[in-house]
PDB file of C-alpha atoms in Angstrom:
ATOM      1  CA  UNK K   1     -43.183   5.258  12.608  1.00 70.00           C
ATOM      2  CA  UNK K   2     -41.204   5.820   9.548  1.00 76.00           C
ATOM      3  CA  UNK K   3     -37.744   6.410  10.614  1.00 84.00           C
ATOM      4  CA  UNK K   4     -38.424   2.927  12.131  1.00 82.00           C
ATOM      5  CA  UNK K   5     -39.395   1.413   9.097  1.00 82.00           C
ATOM      6  CA  UNK K   6     -36.424   2.431   7.909  1.00 79.00           C
ATOM      7  CA  UNK K   7     -34.217   1.860  10.562  1.00 83.00           C
ATOM      8  CA  UNK K   8     -36.163  -2.096   9.743  1.00 83.00           C
ATOM      9  CA  UNK K   9     -34.748  -2.018   5.548  1.00 81.00           C
ATOM     10  CA  UNK K  10     -31.618  -0.851   6.909  1.00 83.00           C
ATOM     11  CA  UNK K  11     -31.214  -3.455   9.315  1.00 83.00           C
ATOM     12  CA  UNK K  12     -33.133  -6.153   6.754  1.00 84.00           C
ATOM     13  CA  UNK K  13     -30.452  -5.296   4.002  1.00 84.00           C
ATOM     14  CA  UNK K  14     -28.000  -5.736   5.972  1.00 83.00           C
ATOM     15  CA  UNK K  15     -28.327  -9.495   6.487  1.00 82.00           C
ATOM     16  CA  UNK K  16     -29.220  -9.856   3.019  1.00 81.00           C
ATOM     17  CA  UNK K  17     -25.984  -8.233   2.348  1.00 86.00           C
ATOM     18  CA  UNK K  18     -23.496  -9.484   4.438  1.00 85.00           C
ATOM     19  CA  UNK K  19     -22.927 -12.682   3.302  1.00 86.00           C
ATOM     20  CA  UNK K  20     -21.889 -10.845  -0.274  1.00 91.00           C
ATOM     21  CA  UNK K  21     -19.410  -8.073   1.573  1.00 92.00           C
ATOM     22  CA  UNK K  22     -18.068 -11.053   2.946  1.00 92.00           C
ATOM     23  CA  UNK K  23     -17.575 -13.023   0.211  1.00 94.00           C
ATOM     24  CA  UNK K  24     -16.209  -9.770  -1.843  1.00 95.00           C
ATOM     25  CA  UNK K  25     -13.782  -9.156   1.089  1.00 95.00           C
ATOM     26  CA  UNK K  26     -12.320 -13.042   0.822  1.00 95.00           C
ATOM     27  CA  UNK K  27     -11.523 -12.747  -3.760  1.00 96.00           C
ATOM     28  CA  UNK K  28      -9.978  -9.436  -3.193  1.00 97.00           C
ATOM     29  CA  UNK K  29      -7.568 -10.900  -0.434  1.00 96.00           C
ATOM     30  CA  UNK K  30      -6.982 -13.685  -3.040  1.00 96.00           C
ATOM     31  CA  UNK K  31      -6.577 -11.354  -5.751  1.00 96.00           C
ATOM     32  CA  UNK K  32      -4.409  -9.599  -3.707  1.00 97.00           C
ATOM     33  CA  UNK K  33      -2.168 -12.230  -2.574  1.00 96.00           C
ATOM     34  CA  UNK K  34      -1.988 -14.349  -6.120  1.00 96.00           C
ATOM     35  CA  UNK K  35      -1.197 -10.681  -8.003  1.00 97.00           C
ATOM     36  CA  UNK K  36       1.891 -10.627  -5.494  1.00 97.00           C
ATOM     37  CA  UNK K  37       2.815 -14.824  -5.744  1.00 96.00           C
ATOM     38  CA  UNK K  38       2.830 -13.670 -10.125  1.00 96.00           C
ATOM     39  CA  UNK K  39       4.499  -9.280  -9.700  1.00 97.00           C
ATOM     40  CA  UNK K  40       7.118 -12.165  -7.289  1.00 96.00           C
ATOM     41  CA  UNK K  41       7.341 -14.327  -9.908  1.00 96.00           C
ATOM     42  CA  UNK K  42       8.163 -12.179 -13.101  1.00 96.00           C
ATOM     43  CA  UNK K  43      11.063  -9.773 -11.219  1.00 97.00           C
ATOM     44  CA  UNK K  44      12.972 -13.080  -9.695  1.00 96.00           C
ATOM     45  CA  UNK K  45      12.577 -15.568 -13.716  1.00 96.00           C
ATOM     46  CA  UNK K  46      13.151 -11.251 -15.448  1.00 97.00           C
ATOM     47  CA  UNK K  47      16.567 -11.102 -13.301  1.00 96.00           C
ATOM     48  CA  UNK K  48      17.355 -14.814 -14.201  1.00 95.00           C
ATOM     49  CA  UNK K  49      17.183 -14.417 -18.068  1.00 94.00           C
ATOM     50  CA  UNK K  50      18.868 -11.723 -17.333  1.00 96.00           C
ATOM     51  CA  UNK K  51      21.043 -12.421 -15.651  1.00 94.00           C
ATOM     52  CA  UNK K  52      21.013 -15.639 -19.063  1.00 94.00           C
ATOM     53  CA  UNK K  53      21.461 -13.294 -20.998  1.00 94.00           C
ATOM     54  CA  UNK K  54      24.987 -11.086 -19.480  1.00 94.00           C
ATOM     55  CA  UNK K  55      26.538 -13.607 -19.453  1.00 93.00           C
ATOM     56  CA  UNK K  56      26.350 -14.791 -22.667  1.00 92.00           C
ATOM     57  CA  UNK K  57      27.280 -11.674 -24.235  1.00 93.00           C
ATOM     58  CA  UNK K  58      30.623 -12.292 -22.052  1.00 92.00           C
ATOM     59  CA  UNK K  59      31.071 -15.397 -24.230  1.00 91.00           C
ATOM     60  CA  UNK K  60      34.068 -14.201 -26.267  1.00 92.00           C
ATOM     61  CA  UNK K  61      36.488 -17.672 -27.234  1.00 93.00           C
ATOM     62  CA  UNK K  62      36.216 -21.438 -26.001  1.00 93.00           C
ATOM     63  CA  UNK K  63      37.058 -21.379 -22.521  1.00 92.00           C
ATOM     64  CA  UNK K  64      33.956 -19.679 -21.957  1.00 92.00           C
ATOM     65  CA  UNK K  65      31.600 -21.274 -23.988  1.00 93.00           C
ATOM     66  CA  UNK K  66      32.715 -24.653 -21.774  1.00 92.00           C
ATOM     67  CA  UNK K  67      32.064 -22.725 -18.877  1.00 91.00           C
ATOM     68  CA  UNK K  68      28.904 -20.037 -20.124  1.00 93.00           C
ATOM     69  CA  UNK K  69      27.664 -23.756 -21.327  1.00 91.00           C
ATOM     70  CA  UNK K  70      28.220 -25.886 -17.696  1.00 90.00           C
ATOM     71  CA  UNK K  71      26.530 -22.261 -15.938  1.00 92.00           C
ATOM     72  CA  UNK K  72      23.421 -23.663 -18.064  1.00 93.00           C
ATOM     73  CA  UNK K  73      22.781 -26.317 -16.073  1.00 91.00           C
ATOM     74  CA  UNK K  74      23.469 -24.302 -13.584  1.00 92.00           C
ATOM     75  CA  UNK K  75      20.119 -21.646 -14.574  1.00 93.00           C
ATOM     76  CA  UNK K  76      18.713 -24.621 -15.878  1.00 95.00           C
ATOM     77  CA  UNK K  77      18.205 -26.073 -12.231  1.00 94.00           C
ATOM     78  CA  UNK K  78      17.193 -22.864 -10.200  1.00 95.00           C
ATOM     79  CA  UNK K  79      14.667 -22.377 -12.978  1.00 95.00           C
ATOM     80  CA  UNK K  80      12.953 -25.937 -11.907  1.00 96.00           C
ATOM     81  CA  UNK K  81      13.290 -25.511  -8.662  1.00 96.00           C
ATOM     82  CA  UNK K  82      12.260 -22.064  -8.510  1.00 96.00           C
ATOM     83  CA  UNK K  83       9.170 -23.269 -10.883  1.00 96.00           C
ATOM     84  CA  UNK K  84       7.935 -25.694  -9.178  1.00 97.00           C
ATOM     85  CA  UNK K  85       8.075 -23.756  -5.466  1.00 96.00           C
ATOM     86  CA  UNK K  86       5.843 -20.787  -7.569  1.00 96.00           C
ATOM     87  CA  UNK K  87       3.521 -23.880  -8.241  1.00 96.00           C
ATOM     88  CA  UNK K  88       3.574 -25.564  -4.578  1.00 97.00           C
ATOM     89  CA  UNK K  89       3.078 -21.757  -3.392  1.00 96.00           C
ATOM     90  CA  UNK K  90      -0.066 -21.017  -5.906  1.00 96.00           C
ATOM     91  CA  UNK K  91      -1.437 -24.326  -4.620  1.00 97.00           C
ATOM     92  CA  UNK K  92      -0.877 -22.978  -0.910  1.00 96.00           C
ATOM     93  CA  UNK K  93      -3.046 -20.693  -1.985  1.00 96.00           C
ATOM     94  CA  UNK K  94      -5.880 -21.890  -4.075  1.00 96.00           C
ATOM     95  CA  UNK K  95      -6.082 -24.721  -0.790  1.00 97.00           C
ATOM     96  CA  UNK K  96      -6.383 -21.611   1.540  1.00 96.00           C
ATOM     97  CA  UNK K  97      -9.036 -19.500  -0.946  1.00 96.00           C
ATOM     98  CA  UNK K  98     -10.500 -23.391  -1.286  1.00 96.00           C
ATOM     99  CA  UNK K  99     -11.591 -24.051   2.974  1.00 96.00           C
ATOM    100  CA  UNK K 100     -12.576 -19.880   3.928  1.00 95.00           C
ATOM    101  CA  UNK K 101     -14.845 -20.198   0.747  1.00 95.00           C
ATOM    102  CA  UNK K 102     -16.023 -23.261   2.261  1.00 95.00           C
ATOM    103  CA  UNK K 103     -16.605 -22.110   5.360  1.00 94.00           C
ATOM    104  CA  UNK K 104     -18.186 -18.878   4.535  1.00 92.00           C
ATOM    105  CA  UNK K 105     -20.673 -21.186   3.344  1.00 91.00           C
ATOM    106  CA  UNK K 106     -21.565 -22.792   5.831  1.00 91.00           C
ATOM    107  CA  UNK K 107     -22.031 -20.293   8.264  1.00 89.00           C
ATOM    108  CA  UNK K 108     -24.360 -19.134   5.922  1.00 86.00           C
ATOM    109  CA  UNK K 109     -26.360 -21.987   5.510  1.00 85.00           C
ATOM    110  CA  UNK K 110     -26.392 -22.083   9.537  1.00 85.00           C
ATOM    111  CA  UNK K 111     -27.134 -18.569   9.670  1.00 79.00           C
ATOM    112  CA  UNK K 112     -30.565 -19.874   7.313  1.00 74.00           C
ATOM    113  CA  UNK K 113     -30.759 -22.911   7.700  1.00 73.00           C
ATOM    114  CA  UNK K 114     -33.297 -24.120  10.783  1.00 69.00           C
ATOM    115  CA  UNK K 115     -32.011 -25.438  14.356  1.00 58.00           C
TER     116      UNK K 115
END
């Protein structure tokens, strides 16, 4: 008698908590993806910054200053492109999360709404 009652309670609890578990897994996946993107961006921007510091430290005369100044335009172009790429990746991650969340919500509504 008690075994059946606990089994029914356990099954009901699993059904009740299933949407929360799916949502938590979705959020965890999104946080993991965002963290990877941010770590990659920090690494890339740090490397670019260090390269600029090294290049600036090698300026010793007017000729090297001219070369450094002309190289700055290329560095700014590269930085701008990297920022646009990172922005596109972030938008794609946000869209995927939104789509997954909408699908999860629709699935939950279907399971709750009578046919």
